[in-house]
Structure formats: C-alpha cells, structure tokens
XYZ file of N, CA and C in Angstrom:
771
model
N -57.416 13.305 -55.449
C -56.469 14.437 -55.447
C -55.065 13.914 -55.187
N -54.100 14.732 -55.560
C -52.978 14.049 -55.438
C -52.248 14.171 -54.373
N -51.109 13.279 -53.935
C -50.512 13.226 -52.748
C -50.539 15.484 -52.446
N -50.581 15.605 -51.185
C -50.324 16.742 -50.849
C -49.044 17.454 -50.987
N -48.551 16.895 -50.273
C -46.984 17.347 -50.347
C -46.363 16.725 -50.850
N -46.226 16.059 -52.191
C -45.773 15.954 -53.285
C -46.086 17.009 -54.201
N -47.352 17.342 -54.130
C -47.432 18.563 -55.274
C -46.793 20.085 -54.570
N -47.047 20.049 -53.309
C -46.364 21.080 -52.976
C -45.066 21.259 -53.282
N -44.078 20.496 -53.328
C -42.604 20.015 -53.484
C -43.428 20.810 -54.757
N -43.844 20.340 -56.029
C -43.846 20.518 -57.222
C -43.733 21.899 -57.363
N -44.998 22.628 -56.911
C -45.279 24.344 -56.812
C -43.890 24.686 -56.248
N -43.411 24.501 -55.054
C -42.057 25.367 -54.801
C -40.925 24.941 -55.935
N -40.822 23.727 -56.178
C -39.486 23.873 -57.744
C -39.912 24.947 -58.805
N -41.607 24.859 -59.216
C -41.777 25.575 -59.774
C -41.818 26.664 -59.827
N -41.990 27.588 -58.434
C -41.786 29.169 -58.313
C -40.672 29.629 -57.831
N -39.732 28.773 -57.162
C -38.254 28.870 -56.548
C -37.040 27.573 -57.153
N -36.173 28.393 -57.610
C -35.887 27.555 -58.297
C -34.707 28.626 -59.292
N -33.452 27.930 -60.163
C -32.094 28.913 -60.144
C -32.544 30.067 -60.797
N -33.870 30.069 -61.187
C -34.312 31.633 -62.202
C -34.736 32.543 -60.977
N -34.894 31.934 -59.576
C -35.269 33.245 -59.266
C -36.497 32.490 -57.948
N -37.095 33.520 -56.906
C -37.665 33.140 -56.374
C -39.016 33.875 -56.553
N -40.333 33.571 -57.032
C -41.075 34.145 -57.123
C -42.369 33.659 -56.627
N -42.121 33.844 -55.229
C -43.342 33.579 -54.323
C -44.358 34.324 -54.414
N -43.658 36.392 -54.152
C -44.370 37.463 -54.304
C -45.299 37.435 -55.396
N -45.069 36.648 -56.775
C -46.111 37.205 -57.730
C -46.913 35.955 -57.644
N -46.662 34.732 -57.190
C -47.558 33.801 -57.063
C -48.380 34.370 -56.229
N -48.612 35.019 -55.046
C -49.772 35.839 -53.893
C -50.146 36.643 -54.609
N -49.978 37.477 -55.741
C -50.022 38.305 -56.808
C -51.030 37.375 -57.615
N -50.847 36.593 -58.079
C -51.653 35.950 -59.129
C -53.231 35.665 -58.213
N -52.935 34.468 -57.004
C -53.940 33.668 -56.123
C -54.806 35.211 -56.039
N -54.322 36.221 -55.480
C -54.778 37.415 -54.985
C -55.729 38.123 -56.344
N -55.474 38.452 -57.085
C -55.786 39.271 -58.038
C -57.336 38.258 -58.529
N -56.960 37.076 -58.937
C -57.831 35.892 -59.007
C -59.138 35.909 -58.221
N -58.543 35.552 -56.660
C -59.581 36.026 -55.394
C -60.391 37.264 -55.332
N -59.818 38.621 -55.953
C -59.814 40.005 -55.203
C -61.072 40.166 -56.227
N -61.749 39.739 -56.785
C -62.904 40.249 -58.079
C -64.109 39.692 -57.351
N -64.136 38.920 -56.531
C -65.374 38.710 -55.692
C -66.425 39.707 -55.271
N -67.602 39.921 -55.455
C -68.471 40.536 -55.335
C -69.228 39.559 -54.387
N -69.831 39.607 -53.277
C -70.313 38.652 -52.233
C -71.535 39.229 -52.463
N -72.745 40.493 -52.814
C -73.910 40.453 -53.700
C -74.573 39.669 -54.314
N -73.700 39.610 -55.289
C -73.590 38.803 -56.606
C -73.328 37.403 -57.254
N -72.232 37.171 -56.267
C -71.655 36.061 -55.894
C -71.130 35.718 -57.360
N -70.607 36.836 -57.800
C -69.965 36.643 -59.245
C -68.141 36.687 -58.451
N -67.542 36.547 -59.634
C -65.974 36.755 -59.056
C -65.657 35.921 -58.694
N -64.151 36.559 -58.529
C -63.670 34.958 -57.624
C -63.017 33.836 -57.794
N -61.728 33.207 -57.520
C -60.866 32.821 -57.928
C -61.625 31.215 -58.421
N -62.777 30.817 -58.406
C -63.495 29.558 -59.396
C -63.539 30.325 -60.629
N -63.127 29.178 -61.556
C -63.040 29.564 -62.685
C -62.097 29.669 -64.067
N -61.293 30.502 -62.775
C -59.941 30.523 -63.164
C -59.943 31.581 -64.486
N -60.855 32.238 -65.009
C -61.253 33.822 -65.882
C -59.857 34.307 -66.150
N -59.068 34.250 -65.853
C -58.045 35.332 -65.921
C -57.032 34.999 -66.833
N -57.346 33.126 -67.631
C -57.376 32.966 -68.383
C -57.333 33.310 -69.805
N -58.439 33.961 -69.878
C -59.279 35.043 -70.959
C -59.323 36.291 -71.092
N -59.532 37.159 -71.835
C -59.734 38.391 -72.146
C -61.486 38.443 -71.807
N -61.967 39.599 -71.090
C -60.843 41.000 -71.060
C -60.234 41.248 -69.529
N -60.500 39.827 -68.648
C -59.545 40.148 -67.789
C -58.216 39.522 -67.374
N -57.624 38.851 -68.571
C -56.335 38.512 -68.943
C -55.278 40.075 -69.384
N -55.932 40.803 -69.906
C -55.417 42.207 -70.751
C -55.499 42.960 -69.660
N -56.456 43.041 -68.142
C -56.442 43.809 -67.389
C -55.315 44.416 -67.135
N -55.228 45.924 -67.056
C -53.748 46.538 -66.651
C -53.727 46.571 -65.240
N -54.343 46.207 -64.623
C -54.093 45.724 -63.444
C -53.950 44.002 -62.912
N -53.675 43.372 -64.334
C -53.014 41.897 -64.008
C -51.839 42.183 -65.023
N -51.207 43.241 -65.133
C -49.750 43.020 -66.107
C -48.761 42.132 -65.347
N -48.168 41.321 -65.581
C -47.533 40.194 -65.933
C -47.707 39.042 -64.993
N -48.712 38.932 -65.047
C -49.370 37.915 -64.166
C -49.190 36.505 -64.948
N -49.158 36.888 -66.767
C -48.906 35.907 -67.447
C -47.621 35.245 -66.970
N -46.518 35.549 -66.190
C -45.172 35.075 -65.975
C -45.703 33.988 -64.974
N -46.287 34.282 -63.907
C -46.311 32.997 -63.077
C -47.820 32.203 -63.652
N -48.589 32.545 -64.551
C -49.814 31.537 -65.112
C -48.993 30.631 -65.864
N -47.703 31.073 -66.835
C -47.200 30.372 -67.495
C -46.138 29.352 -66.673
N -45.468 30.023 -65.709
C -44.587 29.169 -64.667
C -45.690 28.015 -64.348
N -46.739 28.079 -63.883
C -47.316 26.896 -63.480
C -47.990 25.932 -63.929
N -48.103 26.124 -65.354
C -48.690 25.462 -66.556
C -47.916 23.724 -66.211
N -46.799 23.793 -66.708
C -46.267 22.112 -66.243
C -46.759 21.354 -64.826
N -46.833 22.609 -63.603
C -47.700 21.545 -62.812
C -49.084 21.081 -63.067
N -49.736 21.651 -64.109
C -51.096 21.603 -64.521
C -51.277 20.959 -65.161
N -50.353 20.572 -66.036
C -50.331 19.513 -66.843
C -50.127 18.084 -66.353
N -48.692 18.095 -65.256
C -48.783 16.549 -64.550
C -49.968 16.534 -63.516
N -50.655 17.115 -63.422
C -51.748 17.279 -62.663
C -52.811 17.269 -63.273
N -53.905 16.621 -64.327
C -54.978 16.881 -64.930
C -55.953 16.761 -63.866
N -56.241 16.141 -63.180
C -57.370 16.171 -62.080
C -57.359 17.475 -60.972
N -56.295 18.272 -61.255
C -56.330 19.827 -60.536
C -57.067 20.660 -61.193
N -58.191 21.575 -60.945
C -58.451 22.434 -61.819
C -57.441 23.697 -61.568
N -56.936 24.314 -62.761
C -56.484 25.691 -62.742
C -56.564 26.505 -61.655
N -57.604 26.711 -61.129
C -58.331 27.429 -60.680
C -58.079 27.022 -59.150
N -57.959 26.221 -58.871
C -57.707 25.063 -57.405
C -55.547 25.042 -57.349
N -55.199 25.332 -58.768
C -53.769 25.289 -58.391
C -53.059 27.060 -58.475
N -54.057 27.484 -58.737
C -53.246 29.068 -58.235
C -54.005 29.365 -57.280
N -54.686 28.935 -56.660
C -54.969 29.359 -54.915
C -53.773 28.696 -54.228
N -54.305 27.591 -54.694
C -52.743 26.471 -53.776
C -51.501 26.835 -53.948
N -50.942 27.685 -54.578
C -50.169 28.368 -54.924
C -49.959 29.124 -54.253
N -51.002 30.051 -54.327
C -50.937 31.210 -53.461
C -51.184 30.948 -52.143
N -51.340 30.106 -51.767
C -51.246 29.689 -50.051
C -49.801 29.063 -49.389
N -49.215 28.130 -50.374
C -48.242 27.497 -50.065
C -46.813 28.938 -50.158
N -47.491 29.757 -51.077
C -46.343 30.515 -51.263
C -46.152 31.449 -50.040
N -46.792 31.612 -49.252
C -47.112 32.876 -48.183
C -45.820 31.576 -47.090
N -45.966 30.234 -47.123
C -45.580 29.188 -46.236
C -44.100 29.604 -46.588
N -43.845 29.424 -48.016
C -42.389 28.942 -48.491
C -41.688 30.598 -47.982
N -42.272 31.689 -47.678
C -41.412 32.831 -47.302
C -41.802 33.032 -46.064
N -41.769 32.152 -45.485
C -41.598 32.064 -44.065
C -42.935 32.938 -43.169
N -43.841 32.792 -43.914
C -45.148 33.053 -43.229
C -46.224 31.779 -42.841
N -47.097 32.048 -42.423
C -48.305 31.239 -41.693
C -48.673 30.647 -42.929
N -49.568 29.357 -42.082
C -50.140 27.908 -42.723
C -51.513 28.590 -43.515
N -51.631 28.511 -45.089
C -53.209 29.066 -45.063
C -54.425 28.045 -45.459
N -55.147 28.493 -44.993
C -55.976 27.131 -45.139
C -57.307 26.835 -46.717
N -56.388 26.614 -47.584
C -56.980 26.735 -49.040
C -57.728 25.992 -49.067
N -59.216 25.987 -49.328
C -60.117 25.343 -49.815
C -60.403 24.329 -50.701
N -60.703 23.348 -51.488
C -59.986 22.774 -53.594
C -61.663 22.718 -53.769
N -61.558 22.337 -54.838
C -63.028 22.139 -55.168
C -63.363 23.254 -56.419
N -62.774 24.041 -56.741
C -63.258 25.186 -58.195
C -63.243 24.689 -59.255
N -63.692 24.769 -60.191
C -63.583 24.776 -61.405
C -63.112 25.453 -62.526
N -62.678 25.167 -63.451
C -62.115 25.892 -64.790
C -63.483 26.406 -65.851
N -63.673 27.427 -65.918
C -64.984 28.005 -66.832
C -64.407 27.777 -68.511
N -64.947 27.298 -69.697
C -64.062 27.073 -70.363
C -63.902 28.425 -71.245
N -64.666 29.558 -70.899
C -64.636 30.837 -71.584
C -64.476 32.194 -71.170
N -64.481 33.184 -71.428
C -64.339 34.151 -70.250
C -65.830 34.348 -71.009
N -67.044 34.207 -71.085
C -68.012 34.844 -70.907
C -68.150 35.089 -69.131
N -67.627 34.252 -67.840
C -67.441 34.510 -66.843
C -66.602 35.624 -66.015
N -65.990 36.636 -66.713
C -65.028 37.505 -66.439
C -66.000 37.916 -65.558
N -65.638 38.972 -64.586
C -65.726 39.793 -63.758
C -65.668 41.016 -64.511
N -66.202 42.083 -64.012
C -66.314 43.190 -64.471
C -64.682 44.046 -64.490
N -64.268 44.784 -64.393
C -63.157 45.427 -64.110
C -63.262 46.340 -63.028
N -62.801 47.056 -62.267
C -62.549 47.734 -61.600
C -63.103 47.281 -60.286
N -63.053 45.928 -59.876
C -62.839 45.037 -58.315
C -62.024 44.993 -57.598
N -60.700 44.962 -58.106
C -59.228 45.211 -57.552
C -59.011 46.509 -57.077
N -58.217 46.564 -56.022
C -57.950 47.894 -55.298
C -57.338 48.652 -56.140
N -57.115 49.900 -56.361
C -56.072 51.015 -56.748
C -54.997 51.277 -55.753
N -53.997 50.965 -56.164
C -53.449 51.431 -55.068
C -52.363 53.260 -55.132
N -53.275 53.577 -56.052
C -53.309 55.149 -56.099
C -54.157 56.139 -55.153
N -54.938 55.147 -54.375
C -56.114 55.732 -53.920
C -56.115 55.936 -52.343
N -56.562 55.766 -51.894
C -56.949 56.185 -50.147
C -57.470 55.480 -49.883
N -58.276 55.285 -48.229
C -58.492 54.906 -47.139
C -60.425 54.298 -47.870
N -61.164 55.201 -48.138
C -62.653 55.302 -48.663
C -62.725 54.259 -50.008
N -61.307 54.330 -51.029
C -61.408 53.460 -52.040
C -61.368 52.346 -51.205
N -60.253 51.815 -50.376
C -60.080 50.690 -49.835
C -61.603 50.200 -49.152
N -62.020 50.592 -48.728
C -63.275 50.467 -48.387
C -64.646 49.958 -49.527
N -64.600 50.706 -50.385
C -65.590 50.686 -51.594
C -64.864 48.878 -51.956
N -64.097 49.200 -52.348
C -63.316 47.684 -52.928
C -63.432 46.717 -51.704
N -63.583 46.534 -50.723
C -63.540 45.657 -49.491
C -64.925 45.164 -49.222
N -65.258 46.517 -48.663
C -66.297 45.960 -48.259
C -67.427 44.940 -48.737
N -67.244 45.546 -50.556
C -68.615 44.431 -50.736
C -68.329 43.100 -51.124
N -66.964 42.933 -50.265
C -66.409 41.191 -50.900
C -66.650 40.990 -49.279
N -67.078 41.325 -48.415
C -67.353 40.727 -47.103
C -66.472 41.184 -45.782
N -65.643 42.292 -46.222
C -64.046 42.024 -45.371
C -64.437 43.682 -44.443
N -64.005 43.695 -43.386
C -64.005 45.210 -42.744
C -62.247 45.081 -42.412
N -62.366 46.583 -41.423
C -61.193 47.326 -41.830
C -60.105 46.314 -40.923
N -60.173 45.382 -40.244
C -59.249 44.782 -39.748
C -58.479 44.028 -40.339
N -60.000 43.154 -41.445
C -59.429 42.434 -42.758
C -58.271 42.818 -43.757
N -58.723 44.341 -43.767
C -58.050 45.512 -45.226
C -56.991 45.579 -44.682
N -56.670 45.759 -43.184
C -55.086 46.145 -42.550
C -54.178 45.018 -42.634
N -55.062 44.040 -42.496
C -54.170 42.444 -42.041
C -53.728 42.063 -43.471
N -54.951 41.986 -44.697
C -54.649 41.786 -45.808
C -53.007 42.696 -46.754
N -53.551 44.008 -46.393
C -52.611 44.757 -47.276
C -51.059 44.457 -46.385
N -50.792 43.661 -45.651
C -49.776 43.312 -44.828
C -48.769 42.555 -45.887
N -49.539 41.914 -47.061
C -48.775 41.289 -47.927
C -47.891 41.933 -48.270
N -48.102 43.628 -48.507
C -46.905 44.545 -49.408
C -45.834 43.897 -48.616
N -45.443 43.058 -47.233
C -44.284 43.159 -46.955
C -43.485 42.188 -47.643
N -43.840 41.559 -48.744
C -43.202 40.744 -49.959
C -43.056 41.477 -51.229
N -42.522 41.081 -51.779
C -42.275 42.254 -53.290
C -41.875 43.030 -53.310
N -42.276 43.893 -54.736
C -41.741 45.142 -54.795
C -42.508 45.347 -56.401
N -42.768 46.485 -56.537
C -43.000 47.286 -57.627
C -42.419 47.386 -58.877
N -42.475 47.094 -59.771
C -41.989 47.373 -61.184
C -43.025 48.145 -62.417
N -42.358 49.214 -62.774
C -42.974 50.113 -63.632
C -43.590 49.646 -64.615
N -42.634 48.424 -65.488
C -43.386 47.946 -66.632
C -45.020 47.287 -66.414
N -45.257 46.997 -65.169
C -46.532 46.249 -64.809
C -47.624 47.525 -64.048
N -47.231 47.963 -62.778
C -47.749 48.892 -62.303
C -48.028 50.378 -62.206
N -46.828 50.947 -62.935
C -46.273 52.085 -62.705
C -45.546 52.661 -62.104
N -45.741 51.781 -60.734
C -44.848 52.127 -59.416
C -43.346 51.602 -59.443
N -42.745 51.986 -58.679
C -41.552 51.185 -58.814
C -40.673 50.916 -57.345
N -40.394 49.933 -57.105
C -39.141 49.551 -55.705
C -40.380 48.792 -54.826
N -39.301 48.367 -53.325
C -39.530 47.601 -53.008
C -40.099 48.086 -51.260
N -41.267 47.109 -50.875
C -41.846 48.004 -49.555
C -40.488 47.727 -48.376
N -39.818 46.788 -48.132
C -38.880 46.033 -47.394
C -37.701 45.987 -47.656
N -36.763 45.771 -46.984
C -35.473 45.434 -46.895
C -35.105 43.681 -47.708
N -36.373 43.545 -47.376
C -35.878 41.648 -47.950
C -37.304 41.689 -48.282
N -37.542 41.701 -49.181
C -39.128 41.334 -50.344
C -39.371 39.741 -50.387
N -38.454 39.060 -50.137
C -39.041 37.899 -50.321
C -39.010 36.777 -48.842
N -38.769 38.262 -47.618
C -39.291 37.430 -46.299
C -40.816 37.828 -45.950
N -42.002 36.673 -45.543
C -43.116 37.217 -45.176
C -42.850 37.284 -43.834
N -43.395 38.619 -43.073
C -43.243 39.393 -41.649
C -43.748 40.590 -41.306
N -43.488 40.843 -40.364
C -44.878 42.180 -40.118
C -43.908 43.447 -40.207
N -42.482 43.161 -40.878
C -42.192 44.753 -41.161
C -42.462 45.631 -41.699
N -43.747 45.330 -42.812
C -44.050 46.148 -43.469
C -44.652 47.105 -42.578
N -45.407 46.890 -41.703
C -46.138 47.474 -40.442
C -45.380 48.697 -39.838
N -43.699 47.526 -39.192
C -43.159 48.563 -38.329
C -42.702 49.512 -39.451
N -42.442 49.149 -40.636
C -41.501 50.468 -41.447
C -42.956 51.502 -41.811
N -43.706 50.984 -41.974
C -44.962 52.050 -42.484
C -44.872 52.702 -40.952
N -44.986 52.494 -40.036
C -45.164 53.509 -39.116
C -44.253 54.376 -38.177
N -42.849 53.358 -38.718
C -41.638 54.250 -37.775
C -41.135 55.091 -38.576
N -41.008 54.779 -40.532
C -40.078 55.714 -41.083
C -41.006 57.106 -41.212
N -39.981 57.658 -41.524
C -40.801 59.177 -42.300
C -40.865 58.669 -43.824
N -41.904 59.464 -44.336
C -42.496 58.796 -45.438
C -42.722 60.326 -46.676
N -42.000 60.464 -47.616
C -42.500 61.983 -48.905
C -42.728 61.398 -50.205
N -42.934 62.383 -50.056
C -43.451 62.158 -51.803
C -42.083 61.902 -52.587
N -42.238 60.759 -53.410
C -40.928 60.457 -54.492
C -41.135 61.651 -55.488
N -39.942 62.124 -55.680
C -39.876 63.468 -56.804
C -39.558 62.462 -58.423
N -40.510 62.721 -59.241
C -40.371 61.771 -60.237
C -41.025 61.950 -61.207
N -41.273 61.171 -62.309
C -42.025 61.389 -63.692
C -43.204 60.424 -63.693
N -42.668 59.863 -62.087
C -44.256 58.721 -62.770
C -45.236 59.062 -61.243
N -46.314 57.924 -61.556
C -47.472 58.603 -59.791
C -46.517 58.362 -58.714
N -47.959 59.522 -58.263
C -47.856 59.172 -56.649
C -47.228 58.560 -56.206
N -46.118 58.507 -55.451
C -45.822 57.152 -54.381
C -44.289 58.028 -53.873
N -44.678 57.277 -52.300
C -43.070 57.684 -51.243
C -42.400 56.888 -50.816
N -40.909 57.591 -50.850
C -40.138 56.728 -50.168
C -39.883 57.529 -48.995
N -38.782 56.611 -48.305
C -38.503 57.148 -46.875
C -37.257 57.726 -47.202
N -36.326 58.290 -46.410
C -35.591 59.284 -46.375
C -34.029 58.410 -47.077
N -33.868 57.245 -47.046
C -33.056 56.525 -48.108
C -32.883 56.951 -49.204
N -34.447 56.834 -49.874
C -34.770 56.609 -50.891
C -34.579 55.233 -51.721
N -34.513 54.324 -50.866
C -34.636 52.865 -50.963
C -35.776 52.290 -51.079
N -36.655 52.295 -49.957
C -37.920 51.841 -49.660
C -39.056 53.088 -50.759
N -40.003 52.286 -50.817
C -41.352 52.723 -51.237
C -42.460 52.560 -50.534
N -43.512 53.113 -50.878
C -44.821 52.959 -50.109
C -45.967 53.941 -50.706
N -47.349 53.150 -51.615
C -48.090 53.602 -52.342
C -49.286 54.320 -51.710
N -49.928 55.357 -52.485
C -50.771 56.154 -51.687
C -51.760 55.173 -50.762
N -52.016 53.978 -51.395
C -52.989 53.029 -50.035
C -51.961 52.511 -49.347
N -50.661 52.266 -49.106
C -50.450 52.278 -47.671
C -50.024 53.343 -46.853
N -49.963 54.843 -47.198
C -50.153 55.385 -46.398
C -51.155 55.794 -45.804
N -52.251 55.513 -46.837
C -53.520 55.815 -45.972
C -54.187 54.684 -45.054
N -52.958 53.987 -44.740
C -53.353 52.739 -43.807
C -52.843 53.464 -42.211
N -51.998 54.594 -42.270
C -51.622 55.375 -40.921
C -52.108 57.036 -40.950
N -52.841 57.063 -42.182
C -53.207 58.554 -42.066
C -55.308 58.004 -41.696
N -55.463 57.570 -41.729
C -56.836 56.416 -41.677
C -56.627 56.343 -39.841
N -58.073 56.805 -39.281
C -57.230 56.374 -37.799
C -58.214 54.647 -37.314
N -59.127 54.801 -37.924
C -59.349 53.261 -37.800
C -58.832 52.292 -38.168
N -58.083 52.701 -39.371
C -57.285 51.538 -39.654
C -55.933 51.359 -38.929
N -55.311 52.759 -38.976
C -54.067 52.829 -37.784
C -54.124 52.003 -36.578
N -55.029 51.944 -35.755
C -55.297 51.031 -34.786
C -54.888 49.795 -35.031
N -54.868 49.008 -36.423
C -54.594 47.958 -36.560
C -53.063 47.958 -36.903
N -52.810 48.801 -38.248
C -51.008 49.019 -38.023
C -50.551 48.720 -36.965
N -50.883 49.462 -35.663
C -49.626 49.672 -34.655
C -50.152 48.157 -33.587
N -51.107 47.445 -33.623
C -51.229 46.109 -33.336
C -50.263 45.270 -34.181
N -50.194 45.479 -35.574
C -49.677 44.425 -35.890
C -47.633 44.728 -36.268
N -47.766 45.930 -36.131
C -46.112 46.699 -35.617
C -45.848 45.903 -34.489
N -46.782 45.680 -33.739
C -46.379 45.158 -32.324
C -46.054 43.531 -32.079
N -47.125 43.134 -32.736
C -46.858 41.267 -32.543
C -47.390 40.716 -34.274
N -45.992 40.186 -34.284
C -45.835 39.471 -35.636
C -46.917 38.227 -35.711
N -47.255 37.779 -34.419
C -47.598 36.771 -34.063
C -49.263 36.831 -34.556
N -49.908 38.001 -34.091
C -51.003 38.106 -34.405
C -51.459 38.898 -35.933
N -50.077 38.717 -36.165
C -50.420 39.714 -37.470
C -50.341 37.928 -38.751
N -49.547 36.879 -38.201
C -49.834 35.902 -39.068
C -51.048 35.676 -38.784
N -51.843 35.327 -37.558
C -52.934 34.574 -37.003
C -54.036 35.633 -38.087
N -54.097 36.662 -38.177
C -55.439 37.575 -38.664
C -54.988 37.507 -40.254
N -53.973 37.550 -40.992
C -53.473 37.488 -42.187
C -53.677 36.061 -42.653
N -53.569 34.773 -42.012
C -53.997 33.831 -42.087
C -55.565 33.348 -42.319
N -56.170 33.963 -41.743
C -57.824 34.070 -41.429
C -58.413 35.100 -43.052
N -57.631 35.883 -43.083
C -58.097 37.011 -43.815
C -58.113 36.107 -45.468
N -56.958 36.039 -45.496
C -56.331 35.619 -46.726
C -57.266 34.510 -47.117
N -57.432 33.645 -45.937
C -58.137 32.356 -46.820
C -59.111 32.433 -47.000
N -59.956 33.534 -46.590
C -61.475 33.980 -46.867
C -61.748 34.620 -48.454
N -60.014 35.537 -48.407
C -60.189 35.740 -49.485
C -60.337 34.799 -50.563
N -59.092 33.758 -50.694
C -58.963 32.712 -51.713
C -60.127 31.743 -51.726
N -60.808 31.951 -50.585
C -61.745 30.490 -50.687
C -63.097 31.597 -50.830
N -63.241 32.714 -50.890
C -64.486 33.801 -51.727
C -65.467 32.977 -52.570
N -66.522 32.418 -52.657
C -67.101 32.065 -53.501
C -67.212 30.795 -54.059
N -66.348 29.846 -53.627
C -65.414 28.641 -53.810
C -66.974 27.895 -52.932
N -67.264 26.849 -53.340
C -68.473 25.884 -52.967
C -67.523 25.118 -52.091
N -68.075 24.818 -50.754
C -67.236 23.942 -49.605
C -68.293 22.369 -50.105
C-alpha cells in the first residue's frame, strides 16, 4: 500500500484545491457507498465500489455523486494497487479530518466488483423527507441504534442542499464546510417552519438562511433521539468521539478485516 500520508496529501489537492473545497460531497460519496449495507444479508456496502454502474449509478438519490467519483479518478489512477472502493472510504474519512473533525478509523482491504450485477437494491439510503420510524427502518437493519442515527446524521453540519441533486435547497450551518456539533446546537436552539415554496418539505429558521429537512427535525420532535441532540448540543467533544465510532462502522460495513 502506498506511503499513507502521501496519498492523503493527494486526496486533499484533489478535493480542496482553487475550484473549490469539496470535502462535504466526498462524506456524500464514502456515505451513500457505505449506507446500502444490509447486515442480514451481508449484501451492500461500500466493497465493491457498485456505484460505479447502473442502476445504482442513475440512483436519484446519488445525483451528482459523479462530480467527486470523477474528481478522484487521477488518484486512482497513480494509485493502481488501491481498489476504488478502498479510495472513496479513504476519502471519506480523511475528509471529515481536513474540516476540522475527528480521526476516522478506515478499514482497506475491498474490492472493485467488475459489474454491477452486485448493486444493492434501491431504497437503503435514508429519505430525508421522512421521520423518526423511517430513520429507524433504514438503520436499524445495517446494525446501528438510535445513538448511532443521532451521532451519524450530525454530518448535516457540513454542506448544504442543492435542488438540482436533491430537491432541497441551502445550507444546515453558518460555515458548511466546518465539521462541529452546531448542527446540534442550531437544530435545537433555533425556531424551525415550514419553508413557503414550490418544492418539499423542508424549514428554515426565522432568517431564512438556514435549512433543516423533515429527518432532522424529527431528530428533536423524536424524544429518544432528542436525548442525544441535547448531549451532543452540549459537548462537541463527545459528539466527535461517538461520530467517530459511528461513521467507521459505517464505512468499514461489510468490508472483510
């Protein structure tokens, strides 16, 4: 395998860099990759690297995921002994680092499937049109309970929404491309309505700056899960330590140690 942090250097030129910083959709890619795990089945799952292929390349719930598969193609290339599949996890771990979040502890070892006869089924990925019970249906049978789902969905505090991909639109934070537990304190200190609009569901706060999709409000209208919000509103500290833990369970899902 290759020097470590040499390739890391590589991944951050490649996702940061004068076009732009795009950490958020690299956790976007690793994530979406990871999030198809079925722990049943032991189908899914970021080995493989499927997302590759149709029909879950076309998924409308991976719209433009092609932007950072294609951003990372040149490290894949000076890299032939990486599988695909091993460099958008690593990706998606180093990227949570480069915005100033916790160390994650990525697994290597996957493989590249050379077809999508390996796809995953569709509808593994969360909605995030949905509530507290979807989050659940989608969680649970990849292994994760509700501490996991609170700590995990902590990511919204990077990014932001764009219509052409999701529907949704804007950004959960003040700064989208710092990782930190404000998403927490703003989900639970602002007031939160319904955006008056032409497209779904989704609120902002009384700005009308910020956003926030029907699953994260049902992360404070949820009172089991609330419990964890206002823990991790409280200490940033433990909100890396459980987001750290969470995350790499996710990315390393299925992945042969």
């Amino acid at each position: 395998m290759s020097n470590g942090n040499a390739l890391k250097g590589e991944i951050r030129n490649a996702i940061i860099n004068e076009k732009g910083n795009a950490c958020p959709l690299a956790i976007r890619l690793a994530w979406h990759a990871a999030g198809t795990y079925d722990k049943q089945s032991g189908t899914g799952g970021s080995n493989g690297a499927t997302m590759r292929f149709d029909p879950e390349a076309s998924d409308p719930a991976n719209a433009g995921l092609h932007i950072m598969r294609d951003m990372l193609k040149p490290v894949k290339d000076a890299h032939p002994e990486l599988s695909t599949a091993d460099l958008w996890a690593l990706t998606g771990g180093v990227a949570v680092e480069f915005a100033g979040g916790p160390h994650i502890d990525v697994a290597l070892g996957r493989v590249d499937h050379p077809d999508g006869s390996h796809c995953p089924p569709r509808g593994r990925l969360p909605d995030a049109a949905q509530g507290a019970q979807h989050l659940r249906d989608v969680f649970y049978p990849k292994g994760f309970n509700d501490q996991e789902i609170v700590a995990l969905s902590g990511a919204h505090t990077l990014g932001r929404c764009h219509a052409d991909r999701s529907g949704f639109v804007g950004p959960w934070t003040h700064d989208p491309l710092k990782f930190d537990n404000t998403y927490f304190t703003l989900l639970l200190n602002l007031k939160w309505k319904k955006k008056e609009w032409n497209g779904p569901l989704q609120f902002e706060d009384e700005s009308g700056k910020l956003m926030m999709l029907p699953s994260d409000i049902a992360l404070i209208e949820d009172p089991q899960f609330k419990v964890f919000v206002e823990l991790y509103a409280k200490d940033e500290q433990l909100f890396f330590k459980d987001f750290s833990a969470a995350y790499a369970k996710l990315l390393n899902s299925g992945v042969k140690k």
